[in-house]
Coordinates of N, CA and C in Angstrom, one line a residue:
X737 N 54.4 0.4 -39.3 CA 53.3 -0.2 -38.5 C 53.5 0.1 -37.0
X738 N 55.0 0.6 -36.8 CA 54.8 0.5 -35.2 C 54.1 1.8 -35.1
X739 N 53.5 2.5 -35.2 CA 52.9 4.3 -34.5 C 51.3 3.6 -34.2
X740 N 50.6 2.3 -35.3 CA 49.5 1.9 -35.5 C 49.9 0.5 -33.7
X741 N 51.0 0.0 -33.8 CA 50.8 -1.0 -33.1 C 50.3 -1.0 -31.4
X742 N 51.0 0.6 -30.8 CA 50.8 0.3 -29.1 C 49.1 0.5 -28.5
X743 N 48.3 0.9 -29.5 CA 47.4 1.1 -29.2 C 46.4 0.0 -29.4
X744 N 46.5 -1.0 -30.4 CA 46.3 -2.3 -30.6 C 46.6 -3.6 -29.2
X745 N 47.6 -2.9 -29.3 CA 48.4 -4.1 -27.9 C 47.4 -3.9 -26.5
X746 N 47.1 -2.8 -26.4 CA 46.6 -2.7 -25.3 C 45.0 -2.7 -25.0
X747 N 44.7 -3.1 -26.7 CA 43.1 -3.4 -26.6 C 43.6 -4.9 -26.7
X748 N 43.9 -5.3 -27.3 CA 44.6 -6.8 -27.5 C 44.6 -7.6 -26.2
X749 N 45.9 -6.8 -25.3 CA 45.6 -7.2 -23.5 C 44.2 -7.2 -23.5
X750 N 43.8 -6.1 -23.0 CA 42.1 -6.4 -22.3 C 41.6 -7.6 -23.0
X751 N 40.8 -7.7 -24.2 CA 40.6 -9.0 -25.0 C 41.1 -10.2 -24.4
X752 N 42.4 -10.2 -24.1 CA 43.0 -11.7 -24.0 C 44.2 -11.4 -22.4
X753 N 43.3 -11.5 -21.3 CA 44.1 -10.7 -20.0 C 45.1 -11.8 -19.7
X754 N 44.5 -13.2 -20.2 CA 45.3 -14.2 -19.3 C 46.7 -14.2 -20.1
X755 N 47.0 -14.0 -21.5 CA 47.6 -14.6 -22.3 C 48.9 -13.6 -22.5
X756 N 50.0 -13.8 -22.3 CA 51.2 -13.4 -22.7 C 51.4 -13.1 -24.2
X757 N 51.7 -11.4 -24.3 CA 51.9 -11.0 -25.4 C 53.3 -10.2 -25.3
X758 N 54.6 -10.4 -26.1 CA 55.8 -10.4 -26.4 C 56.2 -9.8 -27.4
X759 N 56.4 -8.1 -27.8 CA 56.5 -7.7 -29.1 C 58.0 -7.4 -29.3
X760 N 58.2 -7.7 -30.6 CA 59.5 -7.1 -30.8 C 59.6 -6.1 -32.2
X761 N 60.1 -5.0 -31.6 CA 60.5 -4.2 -33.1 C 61.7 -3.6 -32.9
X762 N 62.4 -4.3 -34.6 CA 63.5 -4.4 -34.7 C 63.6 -3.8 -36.6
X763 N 65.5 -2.9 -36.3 CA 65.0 -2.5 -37.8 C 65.4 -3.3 -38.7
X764 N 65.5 -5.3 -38.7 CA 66.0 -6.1 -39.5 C 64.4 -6.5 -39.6
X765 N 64.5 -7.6 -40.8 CA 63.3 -7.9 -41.0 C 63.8 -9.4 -40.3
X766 N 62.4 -9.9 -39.6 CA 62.8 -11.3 -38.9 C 62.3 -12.3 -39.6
X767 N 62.8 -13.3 -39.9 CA 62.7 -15.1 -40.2 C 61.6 -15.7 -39.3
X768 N 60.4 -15.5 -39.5 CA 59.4 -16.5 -39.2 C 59.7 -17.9 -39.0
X769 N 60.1 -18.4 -39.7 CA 60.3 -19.6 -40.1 C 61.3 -19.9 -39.1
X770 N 62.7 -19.3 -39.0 CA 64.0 -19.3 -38.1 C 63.9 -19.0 -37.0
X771 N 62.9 -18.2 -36.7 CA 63.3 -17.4 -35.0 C 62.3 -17.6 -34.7
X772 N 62.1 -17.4 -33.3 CA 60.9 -17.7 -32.6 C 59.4 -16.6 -32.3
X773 N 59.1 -16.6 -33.8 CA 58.4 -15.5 -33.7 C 56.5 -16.0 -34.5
X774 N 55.4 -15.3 -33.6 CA 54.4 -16.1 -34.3 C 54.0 -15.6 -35.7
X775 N 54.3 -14.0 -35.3 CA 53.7 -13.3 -36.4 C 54.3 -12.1 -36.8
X776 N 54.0 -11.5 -38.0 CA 54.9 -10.0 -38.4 C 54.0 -9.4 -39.4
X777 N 53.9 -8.3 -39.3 CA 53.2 -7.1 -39.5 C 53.9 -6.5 -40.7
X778 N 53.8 -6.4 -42.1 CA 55.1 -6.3 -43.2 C 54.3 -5.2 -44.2
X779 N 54.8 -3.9 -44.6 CA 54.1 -3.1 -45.3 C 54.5 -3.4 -46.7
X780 N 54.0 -3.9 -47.9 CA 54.4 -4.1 -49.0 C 53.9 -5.4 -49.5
X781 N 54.0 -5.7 -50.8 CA 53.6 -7.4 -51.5 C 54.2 -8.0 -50.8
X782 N 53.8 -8.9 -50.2 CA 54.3 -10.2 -49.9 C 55.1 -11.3 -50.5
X783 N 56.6 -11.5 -50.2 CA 57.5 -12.1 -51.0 C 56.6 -13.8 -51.4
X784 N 57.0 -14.6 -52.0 CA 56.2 -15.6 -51.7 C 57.2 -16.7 -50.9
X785 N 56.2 -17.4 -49.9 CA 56.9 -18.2 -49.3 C 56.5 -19.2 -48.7
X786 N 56.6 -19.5 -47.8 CA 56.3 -20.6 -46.8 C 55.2 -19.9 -45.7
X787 N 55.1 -18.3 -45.9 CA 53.8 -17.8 -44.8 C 53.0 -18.0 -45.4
X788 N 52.0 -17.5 -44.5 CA 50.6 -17.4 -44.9 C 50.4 -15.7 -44.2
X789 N 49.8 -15.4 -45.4 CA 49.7 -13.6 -45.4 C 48.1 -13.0 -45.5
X790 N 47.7 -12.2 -44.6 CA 46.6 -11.8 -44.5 C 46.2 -10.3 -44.5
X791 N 46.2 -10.0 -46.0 CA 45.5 -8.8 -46.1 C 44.7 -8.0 -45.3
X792 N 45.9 -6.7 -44.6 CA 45.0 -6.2 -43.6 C 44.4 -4.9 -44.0
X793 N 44.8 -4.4 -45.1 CA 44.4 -3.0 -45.5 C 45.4 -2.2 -46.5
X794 N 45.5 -0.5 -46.7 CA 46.4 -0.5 -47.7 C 46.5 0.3 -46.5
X795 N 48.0 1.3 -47.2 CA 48.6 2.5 -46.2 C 48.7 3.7 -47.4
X796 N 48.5 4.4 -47.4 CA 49.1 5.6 -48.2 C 50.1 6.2 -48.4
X797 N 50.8 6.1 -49.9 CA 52.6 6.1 -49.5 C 52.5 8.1 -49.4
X798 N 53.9 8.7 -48.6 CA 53.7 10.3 -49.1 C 55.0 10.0 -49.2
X799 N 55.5 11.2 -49.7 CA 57.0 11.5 -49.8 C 57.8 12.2 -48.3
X800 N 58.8 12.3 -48.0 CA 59.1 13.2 -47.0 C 60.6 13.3 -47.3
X801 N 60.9 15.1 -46.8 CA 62.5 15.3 -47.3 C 62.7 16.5 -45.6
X802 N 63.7 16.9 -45.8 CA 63.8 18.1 -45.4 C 63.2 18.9 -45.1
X803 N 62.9 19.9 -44.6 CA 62.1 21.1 -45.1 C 62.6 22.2 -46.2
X804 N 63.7 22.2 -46.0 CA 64.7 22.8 -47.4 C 64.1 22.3 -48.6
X805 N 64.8 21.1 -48.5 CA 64.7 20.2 -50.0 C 63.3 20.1 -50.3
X806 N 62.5 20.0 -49.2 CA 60.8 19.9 -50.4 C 60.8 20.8 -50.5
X807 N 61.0 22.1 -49.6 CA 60.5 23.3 -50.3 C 60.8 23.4 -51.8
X808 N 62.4 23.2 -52.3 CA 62.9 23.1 -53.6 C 62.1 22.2 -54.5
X809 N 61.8 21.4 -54.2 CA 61.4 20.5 -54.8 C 59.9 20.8 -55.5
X810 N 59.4 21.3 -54.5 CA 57.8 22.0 -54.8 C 57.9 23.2 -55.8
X811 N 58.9 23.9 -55.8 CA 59.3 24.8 -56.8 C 59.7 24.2 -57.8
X812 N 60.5 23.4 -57.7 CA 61.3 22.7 -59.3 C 60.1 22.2 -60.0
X813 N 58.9 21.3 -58.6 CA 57.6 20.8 -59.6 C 56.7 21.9 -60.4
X814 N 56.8 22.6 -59.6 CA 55.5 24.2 -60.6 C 56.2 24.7 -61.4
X815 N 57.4 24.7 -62.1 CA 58.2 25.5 -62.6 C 58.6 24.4 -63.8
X816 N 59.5 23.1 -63.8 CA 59.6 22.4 -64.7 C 58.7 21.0 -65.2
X817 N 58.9 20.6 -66.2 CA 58.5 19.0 -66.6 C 57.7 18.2 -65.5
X818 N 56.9 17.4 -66.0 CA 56.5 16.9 -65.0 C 57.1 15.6 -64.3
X819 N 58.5 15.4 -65.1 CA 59.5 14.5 -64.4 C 60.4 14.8 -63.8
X820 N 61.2 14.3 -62.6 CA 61.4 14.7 -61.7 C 62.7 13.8 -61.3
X821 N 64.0 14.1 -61.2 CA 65.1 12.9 -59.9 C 64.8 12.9 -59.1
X822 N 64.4 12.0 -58.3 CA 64.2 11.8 -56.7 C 65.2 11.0 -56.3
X823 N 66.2 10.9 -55.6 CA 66.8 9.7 -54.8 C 66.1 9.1 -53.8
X824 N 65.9 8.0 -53.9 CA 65.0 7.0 -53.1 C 65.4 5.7 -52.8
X825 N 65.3 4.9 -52.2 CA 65.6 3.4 -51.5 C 65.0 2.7 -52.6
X826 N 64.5 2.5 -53.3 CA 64.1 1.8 -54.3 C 64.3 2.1 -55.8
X827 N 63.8 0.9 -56.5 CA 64.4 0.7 -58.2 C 63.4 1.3 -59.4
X828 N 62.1 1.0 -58.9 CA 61.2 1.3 -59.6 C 60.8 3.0 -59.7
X829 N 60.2 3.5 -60.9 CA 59.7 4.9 -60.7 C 58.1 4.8 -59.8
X830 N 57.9 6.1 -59.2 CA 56.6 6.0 -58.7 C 55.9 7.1 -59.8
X831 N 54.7 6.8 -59.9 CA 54.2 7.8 -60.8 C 52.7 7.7 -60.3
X832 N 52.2 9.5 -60.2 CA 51.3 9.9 -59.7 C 50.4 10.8 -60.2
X833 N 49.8 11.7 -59.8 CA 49.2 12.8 -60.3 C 49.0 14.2 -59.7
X834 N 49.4 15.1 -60.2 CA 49.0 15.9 -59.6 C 48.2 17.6 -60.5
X835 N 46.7 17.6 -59.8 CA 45.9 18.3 -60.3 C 45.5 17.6 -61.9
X836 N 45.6 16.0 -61.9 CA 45.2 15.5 -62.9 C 46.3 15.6 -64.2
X837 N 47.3 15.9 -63.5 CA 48.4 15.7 -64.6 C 49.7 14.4 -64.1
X838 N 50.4 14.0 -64.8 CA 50.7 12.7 -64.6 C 52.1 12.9 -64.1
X839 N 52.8 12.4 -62.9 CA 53.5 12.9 -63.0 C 55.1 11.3 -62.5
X840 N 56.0 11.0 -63.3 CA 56.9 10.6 -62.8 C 57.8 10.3 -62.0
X841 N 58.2 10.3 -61.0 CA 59.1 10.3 -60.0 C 60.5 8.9 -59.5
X842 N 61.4 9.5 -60.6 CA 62.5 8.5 -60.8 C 63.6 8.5 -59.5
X843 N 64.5 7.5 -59.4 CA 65.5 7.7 -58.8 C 66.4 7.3 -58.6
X844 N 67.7 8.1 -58.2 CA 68.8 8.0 -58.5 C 69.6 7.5 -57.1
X845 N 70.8 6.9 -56.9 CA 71.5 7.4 -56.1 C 70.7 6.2 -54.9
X846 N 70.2 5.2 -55.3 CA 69.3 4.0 -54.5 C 69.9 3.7 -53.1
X847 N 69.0 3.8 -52.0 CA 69.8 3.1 -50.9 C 68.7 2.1 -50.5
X848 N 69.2 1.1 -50.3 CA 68.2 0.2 -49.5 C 68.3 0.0 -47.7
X849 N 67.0 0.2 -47.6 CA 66.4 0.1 -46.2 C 65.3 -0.9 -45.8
X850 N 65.8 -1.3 -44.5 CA 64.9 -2.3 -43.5 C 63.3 -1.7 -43.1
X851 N 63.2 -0.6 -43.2 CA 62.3 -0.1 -42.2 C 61.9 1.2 -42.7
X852 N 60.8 2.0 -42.7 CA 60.2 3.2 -42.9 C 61.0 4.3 -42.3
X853 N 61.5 3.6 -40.5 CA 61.8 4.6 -39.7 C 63.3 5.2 -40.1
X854 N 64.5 3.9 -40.8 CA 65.1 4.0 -41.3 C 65.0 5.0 -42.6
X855 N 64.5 4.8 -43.5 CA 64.1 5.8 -44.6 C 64.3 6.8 -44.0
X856 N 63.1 7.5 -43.3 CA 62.8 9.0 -43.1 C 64.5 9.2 -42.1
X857 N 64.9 8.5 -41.2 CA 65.6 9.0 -40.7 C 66.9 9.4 -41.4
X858 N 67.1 8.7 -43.1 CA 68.1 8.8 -44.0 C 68.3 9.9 -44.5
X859 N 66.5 10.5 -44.5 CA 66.1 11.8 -45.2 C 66.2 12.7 -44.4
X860 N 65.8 13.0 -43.3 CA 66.4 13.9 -42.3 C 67.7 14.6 -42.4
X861 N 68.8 13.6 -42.6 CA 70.0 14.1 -42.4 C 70.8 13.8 -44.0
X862 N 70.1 13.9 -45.0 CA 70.6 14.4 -46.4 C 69.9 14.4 -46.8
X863 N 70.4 14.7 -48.6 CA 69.2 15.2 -49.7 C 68.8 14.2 -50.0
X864 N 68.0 12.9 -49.6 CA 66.9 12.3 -49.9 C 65.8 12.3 -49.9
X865 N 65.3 11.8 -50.7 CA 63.6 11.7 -50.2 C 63.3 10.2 -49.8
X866 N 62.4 10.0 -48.6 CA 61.7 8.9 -48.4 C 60.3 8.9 -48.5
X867 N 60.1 7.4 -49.1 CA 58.5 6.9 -49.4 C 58.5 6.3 -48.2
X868 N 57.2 7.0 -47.5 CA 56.5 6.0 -46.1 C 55.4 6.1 -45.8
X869 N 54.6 5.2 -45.3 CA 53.2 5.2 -45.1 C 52.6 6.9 -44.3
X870 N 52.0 7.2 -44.7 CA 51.3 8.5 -44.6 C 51.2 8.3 -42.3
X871 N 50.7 7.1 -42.3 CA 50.5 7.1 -40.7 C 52.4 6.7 -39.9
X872 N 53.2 6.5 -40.7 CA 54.4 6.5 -40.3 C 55.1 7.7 -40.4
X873 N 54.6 9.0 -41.0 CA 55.1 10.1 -41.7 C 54.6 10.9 -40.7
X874 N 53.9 10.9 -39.7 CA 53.1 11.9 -38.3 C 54.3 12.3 -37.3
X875 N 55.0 11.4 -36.8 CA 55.9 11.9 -36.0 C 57.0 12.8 -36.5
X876 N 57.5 12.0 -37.7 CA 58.8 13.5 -38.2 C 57.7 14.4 -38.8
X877 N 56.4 14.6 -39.2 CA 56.3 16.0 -39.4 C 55.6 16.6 -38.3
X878 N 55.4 16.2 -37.8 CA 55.0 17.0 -35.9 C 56.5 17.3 -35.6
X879 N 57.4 16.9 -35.4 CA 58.3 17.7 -35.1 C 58.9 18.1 -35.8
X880 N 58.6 18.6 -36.9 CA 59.0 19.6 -38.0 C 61.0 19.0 -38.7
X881 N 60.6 17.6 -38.1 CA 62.2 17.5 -38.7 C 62.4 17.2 -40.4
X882 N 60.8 16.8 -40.8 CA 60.7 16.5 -42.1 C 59.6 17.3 -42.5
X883 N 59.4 17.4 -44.0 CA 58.1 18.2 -44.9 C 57.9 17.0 -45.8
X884 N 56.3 17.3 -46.0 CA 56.1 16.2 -47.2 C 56.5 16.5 -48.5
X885 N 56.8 16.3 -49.3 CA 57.5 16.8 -50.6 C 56.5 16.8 -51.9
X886 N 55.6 17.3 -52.4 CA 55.0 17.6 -53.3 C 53.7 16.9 -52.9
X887 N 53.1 17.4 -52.0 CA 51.7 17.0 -51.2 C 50.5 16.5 -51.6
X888 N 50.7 17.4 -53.0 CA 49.3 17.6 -53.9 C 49.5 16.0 -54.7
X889 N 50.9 15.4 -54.6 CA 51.2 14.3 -55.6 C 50.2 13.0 -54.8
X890 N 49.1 12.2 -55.7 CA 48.7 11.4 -55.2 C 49.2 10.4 -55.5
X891 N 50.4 9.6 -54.8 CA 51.2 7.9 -55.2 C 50.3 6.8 -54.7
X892 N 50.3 5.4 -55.2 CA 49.7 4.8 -54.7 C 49.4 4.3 -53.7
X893 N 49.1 3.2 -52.6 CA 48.5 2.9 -51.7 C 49.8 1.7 -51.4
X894 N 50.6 1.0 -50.4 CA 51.0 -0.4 -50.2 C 50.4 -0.9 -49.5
X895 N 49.9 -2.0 -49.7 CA 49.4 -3.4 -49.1 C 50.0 -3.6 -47.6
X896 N 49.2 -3.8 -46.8 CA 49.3 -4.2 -45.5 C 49.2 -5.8 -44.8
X897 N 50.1 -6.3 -44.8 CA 49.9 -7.8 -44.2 C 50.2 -8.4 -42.9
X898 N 49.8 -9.3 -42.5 CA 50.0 -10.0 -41.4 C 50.4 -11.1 -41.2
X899 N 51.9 -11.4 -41.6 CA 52.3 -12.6 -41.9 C 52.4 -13.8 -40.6
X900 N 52.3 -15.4 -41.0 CA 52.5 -16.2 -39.9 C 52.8 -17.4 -40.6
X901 N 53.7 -18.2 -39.9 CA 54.4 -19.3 -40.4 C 52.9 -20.5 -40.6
X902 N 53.3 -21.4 -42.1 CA 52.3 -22.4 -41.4 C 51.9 -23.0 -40.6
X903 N 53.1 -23.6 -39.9 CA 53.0 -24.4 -39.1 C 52.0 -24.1 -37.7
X904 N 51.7 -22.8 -37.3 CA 50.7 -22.2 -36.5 C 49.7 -22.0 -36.8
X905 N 48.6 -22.8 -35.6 CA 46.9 -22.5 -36.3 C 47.2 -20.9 -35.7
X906 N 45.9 -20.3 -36.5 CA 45.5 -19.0 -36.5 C 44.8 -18.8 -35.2
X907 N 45.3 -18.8 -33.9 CA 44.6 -18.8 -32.9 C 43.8 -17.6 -32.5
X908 N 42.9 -17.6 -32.1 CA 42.0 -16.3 -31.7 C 43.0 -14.7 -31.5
X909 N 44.2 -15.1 -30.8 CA 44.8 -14.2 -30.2 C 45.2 -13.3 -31.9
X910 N 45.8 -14.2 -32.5 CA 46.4 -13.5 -33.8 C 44.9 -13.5 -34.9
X911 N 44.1 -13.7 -34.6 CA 42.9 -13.1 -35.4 C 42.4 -11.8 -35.2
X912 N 42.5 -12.0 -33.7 CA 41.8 -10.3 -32.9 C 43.1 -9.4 -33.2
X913 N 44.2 -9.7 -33.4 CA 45.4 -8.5 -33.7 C 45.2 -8.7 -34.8
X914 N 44.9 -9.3 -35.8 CA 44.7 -8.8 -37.3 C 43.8 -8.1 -37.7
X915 N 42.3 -8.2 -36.8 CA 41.2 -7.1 -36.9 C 41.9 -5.9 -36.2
X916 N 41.9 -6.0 -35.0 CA 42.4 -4.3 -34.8 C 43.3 -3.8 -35.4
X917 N 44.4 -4.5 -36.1 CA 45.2 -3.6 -36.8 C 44.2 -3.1 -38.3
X918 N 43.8 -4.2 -38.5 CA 42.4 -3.9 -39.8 C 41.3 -2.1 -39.4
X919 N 41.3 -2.5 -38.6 CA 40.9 -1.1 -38.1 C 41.3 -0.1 -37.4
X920 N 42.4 -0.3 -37.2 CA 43.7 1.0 -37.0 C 44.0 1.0 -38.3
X921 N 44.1 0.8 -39.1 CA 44.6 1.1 -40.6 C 43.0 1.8 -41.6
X922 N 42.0 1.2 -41.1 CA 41.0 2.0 -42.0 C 41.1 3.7 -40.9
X923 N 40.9 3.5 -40.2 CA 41.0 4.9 -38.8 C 42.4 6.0 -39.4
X924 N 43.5 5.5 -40.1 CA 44.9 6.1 -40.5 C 44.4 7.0 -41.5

């Protein structure tokens, strides 16, 4: 979410000139509840908890590797089965389609990560692949440090939320940053 956030912030200021706005991004995930924070921007289901979570839109997952390794990988796809090893940060298989054929995508070799930027930057510098939101995936492929890895593969969409502790009314301020991110995410 941060590539979607600085452009938000600074319609956000205008909207609200008088009011002090304090962002932090960090690659731990922060305790609402614990730290002094009003709100957080979280790509994925929503654990259940003590927030209150506000559907702000979906993101489009892509793959991203190397430019080596997707190249390989795009060959291994036209050439073999339509299942695939992928090493990935996660447990589940993703499964997609491509040209209407169904395709698998398992993995091995699991690392867990805090953060998108974390992912891609894992993949960068070994043979992994990272799942990250299609609008998080712009900067490493503008600078050519990553490729997307089987392009044509359509995976599904994650959930976009806007989390905030109960104990905070929903004040104007954090309403107007949940619509513009609502529409920096339909705009992505």
């Amino acid at each position: 979410s941060l590539q979607l956030v600085p452009a938000v912030l600074v319609e956000l200021a205008r909207r609200h000139a008088g009011a002090r706005i304090t962002v932090a991004a960090d690659a731990r995930r922060v305790s609402l509840l614990e730290e002094d924070f009003d709100a957080a921007v979280r790509i994925g289901a929503p654990a259940a908890s003590q927030l209150l979570a506000r559907k702000l839109g979906v993101a489009p997952l892509v793959l991203l590797a190397r430019p080596s390794l997707a190249r390989a990988l795009q060959t291994l796809a036209a050439v073999q089965s339509a299942e695939h090893v992928l090493p990935h940060g996660s447990s589940s298989p993703l499964a997609g389609s491509i040209a209407g054929r169904e395709v698998t995508l398992r993995r091995s070799g699991a690392l867990s990560v805090s953060t998108f930027t974390e992912a891609a930057a894992i993949a960068e510098l070994s043979d992994r692949v990272a799942v990250v939101p299609s609008f998080a995936a712009r900067p490493w492929l503008e600078s050519e440090r990553l490729s997307l890895v089987l392009p044509a593969l359509r995976l599904p969409s994650a959930p976009v939320h806007l989390l905030r502790p109960q104990r905070h009314r929903a004040a104007a301020l954090l309403r107007d940053f949940g619509d513009l991110l609502t529409a920096a995410l339909d705009e992505a």
